[in-house]
Amino acid sequence: MEFFGGTPLCHRRRRQVWVGGRRLMLSPGRGALDRLQDLEFDKYKGSSCPHVHLAMYCRKMAAYTYDDKVLIHCFHYSLIRAALGWYVGLEQGRIKTWRDLAEAFLKQEYAERWRELAAQVQPPIIEREIVTIFIDTIPSSYYDRVVGNVASNFANLVVVGKRIEVGIKRGKFA
């Protein structure tokens, strides 16, 4: 009878961990790996899917599925660039289980991707352009009066427009 970690292989089951709404299967291996240093991991560069990276890491670490400390300790071997910097900067007491680390990794990677996408967005229309576009769309009864007004921003232009509207209703303008 083959043993791994004191548990007969016939009694071991697949370990399931739910992370980010997805199930990761941690399957026990048929034999323990001789040395962790000999493992070669696919490196997470930040451009691939973090869920896929976690799944592949779990497959690579199949022989150690019941040892959260080993899973946590070896995870940095699968990271490079910003992801590795994030891992190194983790607070020591924050990660207690493999699931904690996997969830923190997913949150970090999605936040990082959001920042990258947000940086690519064209800057919003500047205030002066908003005022110009708005003035070009107003009816002619307002246009003559608004064009002569020097409104510094859109909010001030709205106030001027309301005053003109009240003036027209009261018959102040011809």
PDB file of C-alpha atoms in Angstrom:
ATOM      1  CA  MET A   1       0.000   0.000   0.000  1.00  0.00           C
ATOM      2  CA  GLU A   2       1.465   3.331  -1.051  1.00  0.00           C
ATOM      3  CA  PHE A   3       1.479   6.161   1.474  1.00  0.00           C
ATOM      4  CA  PHE A   4       1.738   9.897   1.064  1.00  0.00           C
ATOM      5  CA  GLY A   5       1.726  12.132   4.095  1.00  0.00           C
ATOM      6  CA  GLY A   6       0.563   9.243   6.291  1.00  0.00           C
ATOM      7  CA  THR A   7      -2.612   8.709   4.252  1.00  0.00           C
ATOM      8  CA  PRO A   8      -3.024   5.617   2.079  1.00  0.00           C
ATOM      9  CA  LEU A   9      -3.569   6.567  -1.550  1.00  0.00           C
ATOM     10  CA  CYS A  10      -6.789   4.585  -1.659  1.00  0.00           C
ATOM     11  CA  HIS A  11      -8.249   6.846   1.083  1.00  0.00           C
ATOM     12  CA  ARG A  12      -7.295  10.170  -0.449  1.00  0.00           C
ATOM     13  CA  ARG A  13      -9.868  12.168  -2.339  1.00  0.00           C
ATOM     14  CA  ARG A  14      -9.649  15.103  -4.651  1.00  0.00           C
ATOM     15  CA  ARG A  15      -9.611  18.343  -2.744  1.00  0.00           C
ATOM     16  CA  GLN A  16     -11.858  21.100  -4.076  1.00  0.00           C
ATOM     17  CA  VAL A  17     -11.231  24.765  -3.474  1.00  0.00           C
ATOM     18  CA  TRP A  18     -13.677  27.412  -4.664  1.00  0.00           C
ATOM     19  CA  VAL A  19     -11.943  30.626  -5.704  1.00  0.00           C
ATOM     20  CA  GLY A  20     -13.617  33.543  -7.426  1.00  0.00           C
ATOM     21  CA  GLY A  21     -16.736  31.511  -8.169  1.00  0.00           C
ATOM     22  CA  ARG A  22     -14.751  28.763  -9.896  1.00  0.00           C
ATOM     23  CA  ARG A  23     -13.793  25.327  -8.651  1.00  0.00           C
ATOM     24  CA  LEU A  24     -10.134  24.372  -8.576  1.00  0.00           C
ATOM     25  CA  MET A  25      -9.486  20.669  -8.280  1.00  0.00           C
ATOM     26  CA  LEU A  26      -6.433  19.742  -6.285  1.00  0.00           C
ATOM     27  CA  SER A  27      -5.847  16.131  -7.233  1.00  0.00           C
ATOM     28  CA  PRO A  28      -3.461  14.076  -5.147  1.00  0.00           C
ATOM     29  CA  GLY A  29      -0.572  12.747  -7.179  1.00  0.00           C
ATOM     30  CA  ARG A  30       0.397   9.108  -7.512  1.00  0.00           C
ATOM     31  CA  GLY A  31       3.785   9.754  -5.945  1.00  0.00           C
ATOM     32  CA  ALA A  32       5.527  12.542  -4.111  1.00  0.00           C
ATOM     33  CA  LEU A  33       7.892  14.660  -6.149  1.00  0.00           C
ATOM     34  CA  ASP A  34      11.497  14.224  -5.104  1.00  0.00           C
ATOM     35  CA  ARG A  35      12.403  17.875  -4.834  1.00  0.00           C
ATOM     36  CA  LEU A  36      10.339  21.014  -5.167  1.00  0.00           C
ATOM     37  CA  GLN A  37      13.326  22.817  -6.656  1.00  0.00           C
ATOM     38  CA  ASP A  38      13.163  20.546  -9.706  1.00  0.00           C
ATOM     39  CA  LEU A  39       9.684  21.734 -10.605  1.00  0.00           C
ATOM     40  CA  GLU A  40       9.448  24.063 -13.571  1.00  0.00           C
ATOM     41  CA  PHE A  41       6.438  26.345 -13.490  1.00  0.00           C
ATOM     42  CA  ASP A  42       4.771  28.263 -16.277  1.00  0.00           C
ATOM     43  CA  LYS A  43       5.327  31.875 -15.312  1.00  0.00           C
ATOM     44  CA  TYR A  44       2.389  34.225 -14.880  1.00  0.00           C
ATOM     45  CA  LYS A  45       3.228  37.421 -16.733  1.00  0.00           C
ATOM     46  CA  GLY A  46      -0.030  39.275 -16.196  1.00  0.00           C
ATOM     47  CA  SER A  47      -1.264  38.865 -19.765  1.00  0.00           C
ATOM     48  CA  SER A  48      -2.964  35.479 -19.411  1.00  0.00           C
ATOM     49  CA  CYS A  49      -6.032  34.420 -17.448  1.00  0.00           C
ATOM     50  CA  PRO A  50      -5.305  34.227 -13.698  1.00  0.00           C
ATOM     51  CA  HIS A  51      -7.885  31.431 -13.291  1.00  0.00           C
ATOM     52  CA  VAL A  52      -6.049  29.299 -15.843  1.00  0.00           C
ATOM     53  CA  HIS A  53      -2.744  30.035 -14.128  1.00  0.00           C
ATOM     54  CA  LEU A  54      -4.133  28.849 -10.779  1.00  0.00           C
ATOM     55  CA  ALA A  55      -5.550  25.688 -12.357  1.00  0.00           C
ATOM     56  CA  MET A  56      -2.224  24.865 -14.010  1.00  0.00           C
ATOM     57  CA  TYR A  57      -0.355  25.549 -10.777  1.00  0.00           C
ATOM     58  CA  CYS A  58      -2.673  23.154  -8.912  1.00  0.00           C
ATOM     59  CA  ARG A  59      -2.007  20.456 -11.491  1.00  0.00           C
ATOM     60  CA  LYS A  60       1.735  20.944 -11.205  1.00  0.00           C
ATOM     61  CA  MET A  61       1.516  20.750  -7.403  1.00  0.00           C
ATOM     62  CA  ALA A  62      -0.792  17.699  -7.374  1.00  0.00           C
ATOM     63  CA  ALA A  63       1.516  15.767  -5.050  1.00  0.00           C
ATOM     64  CA  TYR A  64       1.222  18.498  -2.407  1.00  0.00           C
ATOM     65  CA  THR A  65      -2.506  19.174  -2.442  1.00  0.00           C
ATOM     66  CA  TYR A  66      -2.912  18.550   1.278  1.00  0.00           C
ATOM     67  CA  ASP A  67      -0.091  20.842   2.327  1.00  0.00           C
ATOM     68  CA  ASP A  68      -1.206  24.481   2.167  1.00  0.00           C
ATOM     69  CA  LYS A  69       2.171  25.671   3.427  1.00  0.00           C
ATOM     70  CA  VAL A  70       3.957  24.088   0.473  1.00  0.00           C
ATOM     71  CA  LEU A  71       1.353  25.388  -1.995  1.00  0.00           C
ATOM     72  CA  ILE A  72       1.710  28.904  -0.582  1.00  0.00           C
ATOM     73  CA  HIS A  73       5.496  28.793  -0.361  1.00  0.00           C
ATOM     74  CA  CYS A  74       6.028  27.540  -3.917  1.00  0.00           C
ATOM     75  CA  PHE A  75       3.521  29.862  -5.577  1.00  0.00           C
ATOM     76  CA  HIS A  76       6.132  32.572  -6.058  1.00  0.00           C
ATOM     77  CA  TYR A  77       8.071  30.239  -8.389  1.00  0.00           C
ATOM     78  CA  SER A  78       5.210  30.617 -10.867  1.00  0.00           C
ATOM     79  CA  LEU A  79       5.220  34.431 -10.843  1.00  0.00           C
ATOM     80  CA  ILE A  80       7.316  37.131 -12.485  1.00  0.00           C
ATOM     81  CA  ARG A  81       7.187  40.912 -12.913  1.00  0.00           C
ATOM     82  CA  ALA A  82       4.439  42.795 -11.057  1.00  0.00           C
ATOM     83  CA  ALA A  83       2.768  39.606  -9.799  1.00  0.00           C
ATOM     84  CA  LEU A  84       5.991  38.530  -8.087  1.00  0.00           C
ATOM     85  CA  GLY A  85       6.374  41.992  -6.573  1.00  0.00           C
ATOM     86  CA  TRP A  86       2.839  41.738  -5.220  1.00  0.00           C
ATOM     87  CA  TYR A  87       3.551  38.305  -3.706  1.00  0.00           C
ATOM     88  CA  VAL A  88       6.751  39.470  -2.028  1.00  0.00           C
ATOM     89  CA  GLY A  89       4.905  42.475  -0.574  1.00  0.00           C
ATOM     90  CA  LEU A  90       2.096  40.448   1.032  1.00  0.00           C
ATOM     91  CA  GLU A  91       1.642  40.916   4.767  1.00  0.00           C
ATOM     92  CA  GLN A  92       2.829  37.789   6.549  1.00  0.00           C
ATOM     93  CA  GLY A  93      -0.244  37.180   8.700  1.00  0.00           C
ATOM     94  CA  ARG A  94      -2.739  37.841   5.921  1.00  0.00           C
ATOM     95  CA  ILE A  95      -2.440  34.512   4.078  1.00  0.00           C
ATOM     96  CA  LYS A  96      -3.247  31.471   6.178  1.00  0.00           C
ATOM     97  CA  THR A  97      -4.480  28.965   3.572  1.00  0.00           C
ATOM     98  CA  TRP A  98      -3.993  28.206  -0.099  1.00  0.00           C
ATOM     99  CA  ARG A  99      -7.502  29.488  -0.721  1.00  0.00           C
ATOM    100  CA  ASP A 100      -6.627  32.838   0.912  1.00  0.00           C
ATOM    101  CA  LEU A 101      -3.659  33.180  -1.421  1.00  0.00           C
ATOM    102  CA  ALA A 102      -5.595  32.167  -4.538  1.00  0.00           C
ATOM    103  CA  GLU A 103      -8.396  34.650  -3.788  1.00  0.00           C
ATOM    104  CA  ALA A 104      -5.932  37.443  -3.020  1.00  0.00           C
ATOM    105  CA  PHE A 105      -4.100  36.680  -6.278  1.00  0.00           C
ATOM    106  CA  LEU A 106      -7.308  36.897  -8.313  1.00  0.00           C
ATOM    107  CA  LYS A 107      -8.351  40.173  -6.679  1.00  0.00           C
ATOM    108  CA  GLN A 108      -4.922  41.675  -7.261  1.00  0.00           C
ATOM    109  CA  GLU A 109      -4.743  40.596 -10.898  1.00  0.00           C
ATOM    110  CA  TYR A 110      -8.196  41.924 -11.762  1.00  0.00           C
ATOM    111  CA  ALA A 111      -7.414  45.214 -10.027  1.00  0.00           C
ATOM    112  CA  GLU A 112      -4.153  45.415 -11.987  1.00  0.00           C
ATOM    113  CA  ARG A 113      -5.933  44.733 -15.277  1.00  0.00           C
ATOM    114  CA  TRP A 114      -8.543  47.402 -14.456  1.00  0.00           C
ATOM    115  CA  ARG A 115      -5.791  49.959 -13.830  1.00  0.00           C
ATOM    116  CA  GLU A 116      -4.133  49.088 -17.132  1.00  0.00           C
ATOM    117  CA  LEU A 117      -7.417  49.443 -19.031  1.00  0.00           C
ATOM    118  CA  ALA A 118      -8.288  52.697 -17.280  1.00  0.00           C
ATOM    119  CA  ALA A 119      -4.922  54.133 -18.283  1.00  0.00           C
ATOM    120  CA  GLN A 120      -5.726  53.426 -21.949  1.00  0.00           C
ATOM    121  CA  VAL A 121      -9.009  55.365 -21.927  1.00  0.00           C
ATOM    122  CA  GLN A 122      -8.875  58.637 -23.799  1.00  0.00           C
ATOM    123  CA  PRO A 123      -9.159  61.627 -21.472  1.00  0.00           C
ATOM    124  CA  PRO A 124     -12.714  62.926 -21.046  1.00  0.00           C
ATOM    125  CA  ILE A 125     -13.898  65.950 -22.989  1.00  0.00           C
ATOM    126  CA  ILE A 126     -12.476  69.097 -21.469  1.00  0.00           C
ATOM    127  CA  GLU A 127     -14.897  71.623 -19.974  1.00  0.00           C
ATOM    128  CA  ARG A 128     -14.386  74.169 -22.751  1.00  0.00           C
ATOM    129  CA  GLU A 129     -15.369  71.593 -25.401  1.00  0.00           C
ATOM    130  CA  ILE A 130     -18.525  70.704 -23.448  1.00  0.00           C
ATOM    131  CA  VAL A 131     -19.565  74.372 -23.359  1.00  0.00           C
ATOM    132  CA  THR A 132     -18.916  74.783 -27.108  1.00  0.00           C
ATOM    133  CA  ILE A 133     -20.845  71.623 -28.022  1.00  0.00           C
ATOM    134  CA  PHE A 134     -23.756  72.659 -25.813  1.00  0.00           C
ATOM    135  CA  ILE A 135     -23.927  76.183 -27.276  1.00  0.00           C
ATOM    136  CA  ASP A 136     -23.961  74.761 -30.810  1.00  0.00           C
ATOM    137  CA  THR A 137     -27.044  72.648 -29.984  1.00  0.00           C
ATOM    138  CA  ILE A 138     -29.309  75.236 -28.322  1.00  0.00           C
ATOM    139  CA  PRO A 139     -32.267  76.891 -30.128  1.00  0.00           C
ATOM    140  CA  SER A 140     -31.687  80.241 -31.842  1.00  0.00           C
ATOM    141  CA  SER A 141     -33.809  82.119 -29.258  1.00  0.00           C
ATOM    142  CA  TYR A 142     -31.182  81.241 -26.646  1.00  0.00           C
ATOM    143  CA  TYR A 143     -28.150  81.231 -28.907  1.00  0.00           C
ATOM    144  CA  ASP A 144     -27.877  85.008 -29.395  1.00  0.00           C
ATOM    145  CA  ARG A 145     -27.948  85.610 -25.669  1.00  0.00           C
ATOM    146  CA  VAL A 146     -25.675  82.747 -24.636  1.00  0.00           C
ATOM    147  CA  VAL A 147     -22.946  83.428 -27.200  1.00  0.00           C
ATOM    148  CA  GLY A 148     -22.325  86.857 -25.709  1.00  0.00           C
ATOM    149  CA  ASN A 149     -22.021  85.414 -22.226  1.00  0.00           C
ATOM    150  CA  VAL A 150     -18.628  84.309 -21.023  1.00  0.00           C
ATOM    151  CA  ALA A 151     -19.449  81.200 -19.011  1.00  0.00           C
ATOM    152  CA  SER A 152     -16.340  79.614 -17.529  1.00  0.00           C
ATOM    153  CA  ASN A 153     -17.800  76.120 -17.259  1.00  0.00           C
ATOM    154  CA  PHE A 154     -20.838  74.034 -18.117  1.00  0.00           C
ATOM    155  CA  ALA A 155     -22.500  74.514 -14.723  1.00  0.00           C
ATOM    156  CA  ASN A 156     -22.327  78.310 -15.104  1.00  0.00           C
ATOM    157  CA  LEU A 157     -23.691  78.010 -18.641  1.00  0.00           C
ATOM    158  CA  VAL A 158     -26.701  76.065 -17.327  1.00  0.00           C
ATOM    159  CA  VAL A 159     -27.394  78.842 -14.795  1.00  0.00           C
ATOM    160  CA  VAL A 160     -27.202  81.450 -17.596  1.00  0.00           C
ATOM    161  CA  GLY A 161     -29.560  79.330 -19.709  1.00  0.00           C
ATOM    162  CA  LYS A 162     -32.110  79.153 -16.889  1.00  0.00           C
ATOM    163  CA  ARG A 163     -31.985  82.932 -16.453  1.00  0.00           C
ATOM    164  CA  ILE A 164     -32.523  83.448 -20.173  1.00  0.00           C
ATOM    165  CA  GLU A 165     -35.466  81.040 -20.118  1.00  0.00           C
ATOM    166  CA  VAL A 166     -37.078  82.898 -17.211  1.00  0.00           C
ATOM    167  CA  GLY A 167     -36.452  86.228 -19.009  1.00  0.00           C
ATOM    168  CA  ILE A 168     -38.120  84.954 -22.200  1.00  0.00           C
ATOM    169  CA  LYS A 169     -41.162  83.702 -20.243  1.00  0.00           C
ATOM    170  CA  ARG A 170     -41.495  87.078 -18.518  1.00  0.00           C
ATOM    171  CA  GLY A 171     -41.199  88.958 -21.792  1.00  0.00           C
ATOM    172  CA  LYS A 172     -37.918  90.648 -20.919  1.00  0.00           C
ATOM    173  CA  PHE A 173     -36.405  89.788 -24.295  1.00  0.00           C
ATOM    174  CA  ALA A 174     -37.822  90.955 -27.576  1.00  0.00           C
TER     175      ALA A 174
END
